[in-house]
PDB file of N, CA and C in Angstrom:
ATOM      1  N   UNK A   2      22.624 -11.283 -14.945  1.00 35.00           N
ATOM      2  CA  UNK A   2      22.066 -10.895 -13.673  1.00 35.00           C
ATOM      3  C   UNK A   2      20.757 -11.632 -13.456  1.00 35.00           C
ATOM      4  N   UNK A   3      20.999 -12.330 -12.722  1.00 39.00           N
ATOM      5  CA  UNK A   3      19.393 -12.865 -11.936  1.00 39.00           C
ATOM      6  C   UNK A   3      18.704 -12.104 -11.402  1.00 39.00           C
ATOM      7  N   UNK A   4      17.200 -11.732 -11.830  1.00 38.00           N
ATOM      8  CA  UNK A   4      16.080 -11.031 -11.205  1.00 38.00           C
ATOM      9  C   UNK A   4      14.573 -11.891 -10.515  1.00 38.00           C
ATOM     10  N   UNK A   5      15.167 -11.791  -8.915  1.00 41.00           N
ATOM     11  CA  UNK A   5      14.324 -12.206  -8.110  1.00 41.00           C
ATOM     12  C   UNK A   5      12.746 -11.651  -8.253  1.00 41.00           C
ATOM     13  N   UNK A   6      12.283 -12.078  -7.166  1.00 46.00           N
ATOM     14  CA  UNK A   6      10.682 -11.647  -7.314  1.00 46.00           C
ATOM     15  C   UNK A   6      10.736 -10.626  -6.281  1.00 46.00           C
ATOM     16  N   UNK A   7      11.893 -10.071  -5.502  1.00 48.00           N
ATOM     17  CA  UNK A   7      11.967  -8.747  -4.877  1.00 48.00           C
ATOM     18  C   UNK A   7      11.776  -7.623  -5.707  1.00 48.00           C
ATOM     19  N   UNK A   8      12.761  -7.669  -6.894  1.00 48.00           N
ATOM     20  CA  UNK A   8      12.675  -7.096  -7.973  1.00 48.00           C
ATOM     21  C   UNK A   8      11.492  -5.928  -8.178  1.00 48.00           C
ATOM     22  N   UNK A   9      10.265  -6.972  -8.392  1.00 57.00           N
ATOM     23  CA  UNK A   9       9.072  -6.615  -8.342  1.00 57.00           C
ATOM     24  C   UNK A   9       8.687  -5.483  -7.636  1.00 57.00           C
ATOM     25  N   UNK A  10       9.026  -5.499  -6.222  1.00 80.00           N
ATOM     26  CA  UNK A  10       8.919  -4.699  -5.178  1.00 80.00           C
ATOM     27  C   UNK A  10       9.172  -3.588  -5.431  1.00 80.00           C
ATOM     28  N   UNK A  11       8.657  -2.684  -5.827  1.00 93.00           N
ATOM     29  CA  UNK A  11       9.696  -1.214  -6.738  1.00 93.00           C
ATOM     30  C   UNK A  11       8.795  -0.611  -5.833  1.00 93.00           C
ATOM     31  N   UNK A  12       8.859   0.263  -4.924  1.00 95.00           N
ATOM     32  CA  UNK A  12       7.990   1.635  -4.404  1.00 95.00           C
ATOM     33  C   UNK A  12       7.405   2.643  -5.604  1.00 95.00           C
ATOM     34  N   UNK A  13       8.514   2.984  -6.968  1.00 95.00           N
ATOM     35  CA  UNK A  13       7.986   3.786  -7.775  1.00 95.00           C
ATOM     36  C   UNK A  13       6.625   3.084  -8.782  1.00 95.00           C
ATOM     37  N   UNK A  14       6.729   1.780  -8.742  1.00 95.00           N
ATOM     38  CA  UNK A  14       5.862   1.712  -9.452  1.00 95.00           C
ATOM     39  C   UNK A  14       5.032   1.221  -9.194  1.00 95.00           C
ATOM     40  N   UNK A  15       4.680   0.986  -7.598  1.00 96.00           N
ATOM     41  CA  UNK A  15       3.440   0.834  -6.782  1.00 96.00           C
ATOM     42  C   UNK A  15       3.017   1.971  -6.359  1.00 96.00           C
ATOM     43  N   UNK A  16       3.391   3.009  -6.442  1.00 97.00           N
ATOM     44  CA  UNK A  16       3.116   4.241  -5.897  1.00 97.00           C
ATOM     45  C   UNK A  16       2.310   4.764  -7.489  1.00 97.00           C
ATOM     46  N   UNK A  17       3.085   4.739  -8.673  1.00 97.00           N
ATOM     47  CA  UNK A  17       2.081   4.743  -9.799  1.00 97.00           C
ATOM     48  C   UNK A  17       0.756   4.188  -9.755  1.00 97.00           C
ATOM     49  N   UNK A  18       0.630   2.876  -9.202  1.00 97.00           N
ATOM     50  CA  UNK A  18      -0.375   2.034  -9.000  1.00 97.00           C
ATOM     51  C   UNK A  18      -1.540   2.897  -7.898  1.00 97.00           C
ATOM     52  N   UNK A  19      -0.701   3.331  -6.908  1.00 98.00           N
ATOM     53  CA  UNK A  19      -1.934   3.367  -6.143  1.00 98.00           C
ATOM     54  C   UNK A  19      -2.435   5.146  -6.658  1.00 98.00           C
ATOM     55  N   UNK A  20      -1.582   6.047  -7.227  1.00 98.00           N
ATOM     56  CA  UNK A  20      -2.088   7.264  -7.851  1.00 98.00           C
ATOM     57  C   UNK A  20      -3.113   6.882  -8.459  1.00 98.00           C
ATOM     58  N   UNK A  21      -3.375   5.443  -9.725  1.00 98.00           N
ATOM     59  CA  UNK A  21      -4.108   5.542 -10.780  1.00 98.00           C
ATOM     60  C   UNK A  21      -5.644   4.953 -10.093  1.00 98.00           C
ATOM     61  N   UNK A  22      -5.181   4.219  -9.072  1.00 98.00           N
ATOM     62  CA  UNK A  22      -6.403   4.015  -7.941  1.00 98.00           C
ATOM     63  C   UNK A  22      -6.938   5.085  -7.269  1.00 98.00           C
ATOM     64  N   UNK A  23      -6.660   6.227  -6.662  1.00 96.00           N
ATOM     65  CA  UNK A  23      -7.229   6.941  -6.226  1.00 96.00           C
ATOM     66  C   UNK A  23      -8.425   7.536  -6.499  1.00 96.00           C
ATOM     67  N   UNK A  24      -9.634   7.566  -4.951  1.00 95.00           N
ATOM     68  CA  UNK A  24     -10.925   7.509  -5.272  1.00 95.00           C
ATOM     69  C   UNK A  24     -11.698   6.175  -5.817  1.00 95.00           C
ATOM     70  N   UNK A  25     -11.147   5.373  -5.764  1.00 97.00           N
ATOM     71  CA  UNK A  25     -11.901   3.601  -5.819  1.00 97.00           C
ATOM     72  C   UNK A  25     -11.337   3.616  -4.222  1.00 97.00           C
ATOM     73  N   UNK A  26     -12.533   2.505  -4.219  1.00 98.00           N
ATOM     74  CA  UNK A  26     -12.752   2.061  -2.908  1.00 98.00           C
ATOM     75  C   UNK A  26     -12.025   0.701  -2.464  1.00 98.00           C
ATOM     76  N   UNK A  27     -11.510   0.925  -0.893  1.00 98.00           N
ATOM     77  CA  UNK A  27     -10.699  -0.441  -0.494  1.00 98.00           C
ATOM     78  C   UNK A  27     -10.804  -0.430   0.844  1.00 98.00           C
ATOM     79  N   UNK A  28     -10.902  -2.034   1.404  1.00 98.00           N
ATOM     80  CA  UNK A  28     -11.359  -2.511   2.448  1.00 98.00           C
ATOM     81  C   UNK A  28      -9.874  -2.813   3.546  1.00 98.00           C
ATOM     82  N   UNK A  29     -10.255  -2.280   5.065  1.00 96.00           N
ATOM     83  CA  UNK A  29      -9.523  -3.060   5.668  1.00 96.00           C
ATOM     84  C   UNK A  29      -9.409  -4.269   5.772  1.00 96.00           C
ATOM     85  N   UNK A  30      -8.521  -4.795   6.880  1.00 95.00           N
ATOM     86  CA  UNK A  30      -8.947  -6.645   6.589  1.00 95.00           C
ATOM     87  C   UNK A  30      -9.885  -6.582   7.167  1.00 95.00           C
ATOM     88  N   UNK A  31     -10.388  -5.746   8.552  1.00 95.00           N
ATOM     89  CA  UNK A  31     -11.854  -6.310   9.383  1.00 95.00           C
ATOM     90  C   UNK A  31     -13.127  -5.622   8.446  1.00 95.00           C
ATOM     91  N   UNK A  32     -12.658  -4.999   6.775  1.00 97.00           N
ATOM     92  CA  UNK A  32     -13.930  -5.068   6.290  1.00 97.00           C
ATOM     93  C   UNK A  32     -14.231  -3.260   5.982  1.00 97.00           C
ATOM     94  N   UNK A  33     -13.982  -2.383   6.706  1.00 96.00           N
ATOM     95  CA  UNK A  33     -14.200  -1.085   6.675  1.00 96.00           C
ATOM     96  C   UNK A  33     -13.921  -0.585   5.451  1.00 96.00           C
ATOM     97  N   UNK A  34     -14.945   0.219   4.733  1.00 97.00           N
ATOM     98  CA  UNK A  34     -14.299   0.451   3.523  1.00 97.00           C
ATOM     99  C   UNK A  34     -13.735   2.124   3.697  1.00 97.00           C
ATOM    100  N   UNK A  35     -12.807   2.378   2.570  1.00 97.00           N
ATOM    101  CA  UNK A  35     -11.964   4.024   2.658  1.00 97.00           C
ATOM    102  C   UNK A  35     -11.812   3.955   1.573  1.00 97.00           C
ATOM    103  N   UNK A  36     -11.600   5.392   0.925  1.00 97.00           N
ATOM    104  CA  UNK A  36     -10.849   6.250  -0.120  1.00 97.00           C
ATOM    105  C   UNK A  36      -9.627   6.903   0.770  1.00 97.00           C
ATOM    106  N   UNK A  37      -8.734   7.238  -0.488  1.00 98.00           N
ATOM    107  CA  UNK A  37      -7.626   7.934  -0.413  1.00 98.00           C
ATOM    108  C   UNK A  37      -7.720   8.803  -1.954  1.00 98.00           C
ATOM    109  N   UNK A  38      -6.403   9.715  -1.338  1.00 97.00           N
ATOM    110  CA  UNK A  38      -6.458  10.548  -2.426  1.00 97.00           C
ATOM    111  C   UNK A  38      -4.662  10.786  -2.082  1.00 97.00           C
ATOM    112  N   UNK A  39      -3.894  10.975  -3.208  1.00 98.00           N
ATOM    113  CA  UNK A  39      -2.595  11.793  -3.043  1.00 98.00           C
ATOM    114  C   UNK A  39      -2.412  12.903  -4.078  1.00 98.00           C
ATOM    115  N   UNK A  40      -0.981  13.437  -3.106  1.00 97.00           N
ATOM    116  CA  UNK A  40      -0.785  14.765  -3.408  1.00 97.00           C
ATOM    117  C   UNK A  40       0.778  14.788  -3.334  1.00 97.00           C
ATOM    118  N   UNK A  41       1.945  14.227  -4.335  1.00 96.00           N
ATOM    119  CA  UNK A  41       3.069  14.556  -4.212  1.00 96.00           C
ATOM    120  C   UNK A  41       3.217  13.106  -4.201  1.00 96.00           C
ATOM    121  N   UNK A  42       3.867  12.733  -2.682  1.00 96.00           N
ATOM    122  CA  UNK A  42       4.784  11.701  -1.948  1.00 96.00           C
ATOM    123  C   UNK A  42       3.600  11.822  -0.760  1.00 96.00           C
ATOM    124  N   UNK A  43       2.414  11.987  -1.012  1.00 97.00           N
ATOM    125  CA  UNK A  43       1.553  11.740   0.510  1.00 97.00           C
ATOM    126  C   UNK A  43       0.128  10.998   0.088  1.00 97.00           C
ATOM    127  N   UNK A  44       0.058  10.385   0.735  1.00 98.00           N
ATOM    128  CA  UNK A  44      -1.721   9.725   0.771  1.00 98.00           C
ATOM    129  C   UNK A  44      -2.394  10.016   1.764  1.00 98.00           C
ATOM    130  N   UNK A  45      -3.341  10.735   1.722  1.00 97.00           N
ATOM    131  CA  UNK A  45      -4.591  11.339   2.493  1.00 97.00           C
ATOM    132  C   UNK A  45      -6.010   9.708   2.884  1.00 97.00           C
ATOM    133  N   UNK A  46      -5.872   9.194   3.901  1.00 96.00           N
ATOM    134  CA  UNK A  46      -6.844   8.143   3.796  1.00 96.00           C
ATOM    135  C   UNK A  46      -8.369   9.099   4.324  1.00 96.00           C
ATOM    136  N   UNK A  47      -9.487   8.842   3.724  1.00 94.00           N
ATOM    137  CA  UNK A  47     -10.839   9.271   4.499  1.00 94.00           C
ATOM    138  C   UNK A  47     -11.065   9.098   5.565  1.00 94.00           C
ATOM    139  N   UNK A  48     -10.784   8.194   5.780  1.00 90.00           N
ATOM    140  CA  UNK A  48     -11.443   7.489   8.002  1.00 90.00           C
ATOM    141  C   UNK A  48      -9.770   8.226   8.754  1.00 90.00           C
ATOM    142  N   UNK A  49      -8.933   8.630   8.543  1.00 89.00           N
ATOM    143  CA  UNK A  49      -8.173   9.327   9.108  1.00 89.00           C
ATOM    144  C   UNK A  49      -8.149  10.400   9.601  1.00 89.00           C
ATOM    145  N   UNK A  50      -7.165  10.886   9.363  1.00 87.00           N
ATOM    146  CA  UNK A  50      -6.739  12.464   9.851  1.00 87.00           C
ATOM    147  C   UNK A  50      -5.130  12.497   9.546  1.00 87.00           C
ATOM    148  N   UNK A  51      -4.266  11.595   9.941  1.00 85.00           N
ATOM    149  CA  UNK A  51      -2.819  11.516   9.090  1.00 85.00           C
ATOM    150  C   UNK A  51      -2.812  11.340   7.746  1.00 85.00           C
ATOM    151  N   UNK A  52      -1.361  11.524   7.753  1.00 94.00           N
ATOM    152  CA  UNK A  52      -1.462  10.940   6.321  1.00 94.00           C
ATOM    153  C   UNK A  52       0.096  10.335   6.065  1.00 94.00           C
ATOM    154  N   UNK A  53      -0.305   9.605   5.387  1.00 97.00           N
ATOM    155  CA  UNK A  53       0.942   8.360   5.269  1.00 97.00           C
ATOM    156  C   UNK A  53       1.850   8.321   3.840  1.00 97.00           C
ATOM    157  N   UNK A  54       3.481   8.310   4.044  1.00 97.00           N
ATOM    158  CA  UNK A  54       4.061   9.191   3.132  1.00 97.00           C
ATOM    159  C   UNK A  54       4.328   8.046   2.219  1.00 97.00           C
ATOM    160  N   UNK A  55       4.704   8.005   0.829  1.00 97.00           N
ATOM    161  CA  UNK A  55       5.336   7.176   0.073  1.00 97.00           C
ATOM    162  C   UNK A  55       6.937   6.019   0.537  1.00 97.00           C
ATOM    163  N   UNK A  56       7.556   6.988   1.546  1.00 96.00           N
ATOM    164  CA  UNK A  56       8.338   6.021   2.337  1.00 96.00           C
ATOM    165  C   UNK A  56       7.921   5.331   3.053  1.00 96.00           C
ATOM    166  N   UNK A  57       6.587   5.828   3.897  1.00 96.00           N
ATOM    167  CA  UNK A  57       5.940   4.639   4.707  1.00 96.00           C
ATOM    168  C   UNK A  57       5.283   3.711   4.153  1.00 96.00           C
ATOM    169  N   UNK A  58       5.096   3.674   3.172  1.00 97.00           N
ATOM    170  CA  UNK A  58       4.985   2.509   2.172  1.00 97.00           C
ATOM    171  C   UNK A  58       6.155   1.505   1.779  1.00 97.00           C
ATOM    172  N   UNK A  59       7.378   2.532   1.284  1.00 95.00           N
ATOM    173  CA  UNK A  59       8.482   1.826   1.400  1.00 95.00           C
ATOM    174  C   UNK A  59       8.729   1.031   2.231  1.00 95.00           C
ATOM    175  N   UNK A  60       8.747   1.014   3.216  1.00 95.00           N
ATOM    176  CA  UNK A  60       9.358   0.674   4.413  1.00 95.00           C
ATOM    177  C   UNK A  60       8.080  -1.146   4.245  1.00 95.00           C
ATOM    178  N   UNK A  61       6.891  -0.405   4.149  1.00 96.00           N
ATOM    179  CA  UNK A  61       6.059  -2.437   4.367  1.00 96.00           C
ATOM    180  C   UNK A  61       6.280  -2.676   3.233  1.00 96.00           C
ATOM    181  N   UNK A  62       6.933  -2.383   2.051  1.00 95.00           N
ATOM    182  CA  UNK A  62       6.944  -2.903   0.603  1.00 95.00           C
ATOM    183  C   UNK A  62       8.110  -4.177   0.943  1.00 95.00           C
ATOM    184  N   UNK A  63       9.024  -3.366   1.753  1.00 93.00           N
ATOM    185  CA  UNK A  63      10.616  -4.483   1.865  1.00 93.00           C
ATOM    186  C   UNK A  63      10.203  -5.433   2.770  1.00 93.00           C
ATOM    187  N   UNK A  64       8.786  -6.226   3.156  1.00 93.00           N
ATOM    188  CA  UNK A  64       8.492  -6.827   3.464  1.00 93.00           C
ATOM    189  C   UNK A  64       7.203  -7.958   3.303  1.00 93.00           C
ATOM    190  N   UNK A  65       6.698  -7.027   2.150  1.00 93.00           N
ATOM    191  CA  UNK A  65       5.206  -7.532   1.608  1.00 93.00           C
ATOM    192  C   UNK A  65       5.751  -8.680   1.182  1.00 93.00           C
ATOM    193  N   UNK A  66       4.991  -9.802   0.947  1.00 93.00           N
ATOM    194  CA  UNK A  66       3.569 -10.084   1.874  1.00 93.00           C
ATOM    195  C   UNK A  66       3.674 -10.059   3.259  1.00 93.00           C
ATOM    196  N   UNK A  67       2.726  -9.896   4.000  1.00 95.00           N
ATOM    197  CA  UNK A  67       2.748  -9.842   5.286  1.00 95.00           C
ATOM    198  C   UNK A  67       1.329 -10.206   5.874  1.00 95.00           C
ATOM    199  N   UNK A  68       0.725 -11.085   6.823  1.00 94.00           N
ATOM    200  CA  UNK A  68      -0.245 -11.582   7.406  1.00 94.00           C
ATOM    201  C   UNK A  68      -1.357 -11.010   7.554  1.00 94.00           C
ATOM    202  N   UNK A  69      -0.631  -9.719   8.451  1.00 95.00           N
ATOM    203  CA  UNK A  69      -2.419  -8.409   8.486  1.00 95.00           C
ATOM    204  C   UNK A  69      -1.255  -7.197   8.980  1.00 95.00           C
ATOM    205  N   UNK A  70      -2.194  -6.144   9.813  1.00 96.00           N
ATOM    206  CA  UNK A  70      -1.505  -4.788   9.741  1.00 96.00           C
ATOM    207  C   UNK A  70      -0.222  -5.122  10.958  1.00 96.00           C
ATOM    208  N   UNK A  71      -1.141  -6.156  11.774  1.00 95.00           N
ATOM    209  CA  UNK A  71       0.040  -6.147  12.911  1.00 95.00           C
ATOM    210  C   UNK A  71       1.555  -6.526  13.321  1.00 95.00           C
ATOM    211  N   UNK A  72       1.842  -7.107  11.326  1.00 94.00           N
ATOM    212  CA  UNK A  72       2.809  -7.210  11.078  1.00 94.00           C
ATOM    213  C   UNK A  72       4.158  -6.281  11.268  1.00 94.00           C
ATOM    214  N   UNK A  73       3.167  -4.933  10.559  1.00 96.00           N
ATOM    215  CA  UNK A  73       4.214  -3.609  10.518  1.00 96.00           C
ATOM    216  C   UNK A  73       3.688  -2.922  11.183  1.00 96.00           C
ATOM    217  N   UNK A  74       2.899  -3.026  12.654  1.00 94.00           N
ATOM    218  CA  UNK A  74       2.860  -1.826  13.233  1.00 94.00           C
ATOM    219  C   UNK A  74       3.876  -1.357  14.122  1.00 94.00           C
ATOM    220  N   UNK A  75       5.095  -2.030  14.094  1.00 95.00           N
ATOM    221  CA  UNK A  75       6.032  -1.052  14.811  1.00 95.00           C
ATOM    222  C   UNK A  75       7.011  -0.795  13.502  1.00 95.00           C
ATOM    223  N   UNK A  76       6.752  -0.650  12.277  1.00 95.00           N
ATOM    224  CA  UNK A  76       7.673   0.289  11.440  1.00 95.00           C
ATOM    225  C   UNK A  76       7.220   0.803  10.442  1.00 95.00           C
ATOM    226  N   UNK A  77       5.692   0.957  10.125  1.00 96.00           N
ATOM    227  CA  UNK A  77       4.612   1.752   9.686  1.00 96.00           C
ATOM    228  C   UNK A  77       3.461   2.597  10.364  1.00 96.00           C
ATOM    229  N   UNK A  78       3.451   4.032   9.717  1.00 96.00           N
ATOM    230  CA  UNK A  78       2.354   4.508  10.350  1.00 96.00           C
ATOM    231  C   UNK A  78       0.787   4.140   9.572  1.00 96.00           C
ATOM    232  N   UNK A  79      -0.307   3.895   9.941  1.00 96.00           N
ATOM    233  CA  UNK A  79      -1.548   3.600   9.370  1.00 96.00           C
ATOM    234  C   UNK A  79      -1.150   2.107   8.984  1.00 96.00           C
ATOM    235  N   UNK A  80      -1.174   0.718   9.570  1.00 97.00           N
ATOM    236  CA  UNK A  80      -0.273  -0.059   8.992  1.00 97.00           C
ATOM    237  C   UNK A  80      -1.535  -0.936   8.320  1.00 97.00           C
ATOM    238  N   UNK A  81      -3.143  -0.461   8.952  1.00 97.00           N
ATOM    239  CA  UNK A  81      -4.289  -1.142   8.562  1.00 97.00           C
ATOM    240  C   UNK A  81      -4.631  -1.169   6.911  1.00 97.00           C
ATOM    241  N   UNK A  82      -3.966   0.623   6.922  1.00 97.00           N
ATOM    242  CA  UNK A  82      -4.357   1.296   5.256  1.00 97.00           C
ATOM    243  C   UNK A  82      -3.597   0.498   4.540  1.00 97.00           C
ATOM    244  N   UNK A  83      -2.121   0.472   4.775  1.00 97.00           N
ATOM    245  CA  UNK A  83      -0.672   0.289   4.369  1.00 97.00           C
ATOM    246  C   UNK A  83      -1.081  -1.544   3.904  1.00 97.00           C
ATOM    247  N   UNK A  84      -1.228  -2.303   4.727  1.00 97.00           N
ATOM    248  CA  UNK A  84      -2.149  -3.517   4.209  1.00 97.00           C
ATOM    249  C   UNK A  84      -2.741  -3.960   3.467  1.00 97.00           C
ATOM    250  N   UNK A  85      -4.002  -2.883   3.831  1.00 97.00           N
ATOM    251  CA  UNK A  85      -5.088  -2.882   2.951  1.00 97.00           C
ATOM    252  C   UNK A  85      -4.841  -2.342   1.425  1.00 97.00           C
ATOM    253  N   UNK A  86      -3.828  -1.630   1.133  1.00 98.00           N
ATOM    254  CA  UNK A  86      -3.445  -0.961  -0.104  1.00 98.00           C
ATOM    255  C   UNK A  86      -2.554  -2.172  -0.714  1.00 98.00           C
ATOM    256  N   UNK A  87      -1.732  -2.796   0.075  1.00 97.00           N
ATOM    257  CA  UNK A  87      -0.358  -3.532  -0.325  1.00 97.00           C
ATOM    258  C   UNK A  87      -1.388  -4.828  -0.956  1.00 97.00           C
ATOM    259  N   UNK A  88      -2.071  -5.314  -0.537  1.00 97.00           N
ATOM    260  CA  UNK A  88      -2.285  -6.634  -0.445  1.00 97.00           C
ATOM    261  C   UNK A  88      -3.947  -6.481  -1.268  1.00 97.00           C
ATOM    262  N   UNK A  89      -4.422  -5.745  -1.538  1.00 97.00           N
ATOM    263  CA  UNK A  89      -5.061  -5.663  -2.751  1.00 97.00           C
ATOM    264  C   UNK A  89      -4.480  -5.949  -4.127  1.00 97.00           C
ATOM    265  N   UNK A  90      -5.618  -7.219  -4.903  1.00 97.00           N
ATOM    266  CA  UNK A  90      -4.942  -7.718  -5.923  1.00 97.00           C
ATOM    267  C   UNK A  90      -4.702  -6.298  -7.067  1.00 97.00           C
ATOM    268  N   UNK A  91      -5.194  -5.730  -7.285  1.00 97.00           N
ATOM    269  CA  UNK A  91      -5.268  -3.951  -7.975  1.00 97.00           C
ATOM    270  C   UNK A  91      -3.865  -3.407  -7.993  1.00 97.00           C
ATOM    271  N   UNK A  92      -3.226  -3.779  -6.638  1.00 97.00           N
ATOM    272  CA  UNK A  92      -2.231  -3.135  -6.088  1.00 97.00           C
ATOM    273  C   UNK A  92      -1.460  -3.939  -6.060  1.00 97.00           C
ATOM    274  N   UNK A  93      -1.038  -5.192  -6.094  1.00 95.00           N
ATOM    275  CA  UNK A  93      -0.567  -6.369  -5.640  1.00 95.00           C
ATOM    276  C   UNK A  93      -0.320  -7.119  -6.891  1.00 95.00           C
ATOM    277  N   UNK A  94      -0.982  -7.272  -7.890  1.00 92.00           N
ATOM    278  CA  UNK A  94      -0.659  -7.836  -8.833  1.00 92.00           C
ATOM    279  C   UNK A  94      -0.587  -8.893  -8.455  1.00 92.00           C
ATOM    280  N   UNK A  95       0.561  -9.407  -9.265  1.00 87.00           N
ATOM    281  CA  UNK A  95       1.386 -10.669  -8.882  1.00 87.00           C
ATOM    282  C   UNK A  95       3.003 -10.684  -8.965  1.00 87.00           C
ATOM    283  N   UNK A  96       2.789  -9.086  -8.161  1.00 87.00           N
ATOM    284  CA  UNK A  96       4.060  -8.700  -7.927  1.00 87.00           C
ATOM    285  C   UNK A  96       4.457  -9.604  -6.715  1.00 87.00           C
ATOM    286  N   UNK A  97       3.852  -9.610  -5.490  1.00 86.00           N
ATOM    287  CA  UNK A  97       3.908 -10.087  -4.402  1.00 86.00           C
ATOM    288  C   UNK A  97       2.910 -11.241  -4.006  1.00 86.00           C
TER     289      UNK A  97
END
């Protein structure tokens, strides 16, 4: 079996990633900095009031990399956070 660099792309174990991050600090692209915190299958961002589920992550993972938020803003909610989380090297590895 050949294993692509989609592979990589696992939701479960970027979602590990961003649990062990929680409470460090991360920048939008225009610079704003936020915390998050989760609870289950949910991420709570600070400069919010929603909160954005582990599928809505899914959903920009089957597409990461991606340019900036305005990539996925018609199939992510928070797509600035969702970005800003994906495309951090912390988060990002060199998975993507």
């Amino acid at each position: 079996m050949r294993l692509g660099r989609s592979t990589l792309k696992n939701i479960d174990r970027v979602w590990r990633r961003l649990r062990d991050l929680q409470g460090e600090e991360f920048f939008t692209k225009t610079g704003k900095p936020f915390l998050y915190s989760i609870s289950g299958e949910v991420l709570c961002v600070t400069r919010t009031e929603y909160n954005l589920t582990k599928a809505n992550f899914g959903k920009a993972l089957e597409v990461a990399p991606f340019d900036g938020p305005g990539s996925v803003n018609n199939i992510v909610r928070g797509p600035s956070y969702v970005w800003a989380l994906l495309h951090d090297d912390r988060v990002r590895r060199d998975d993507w």
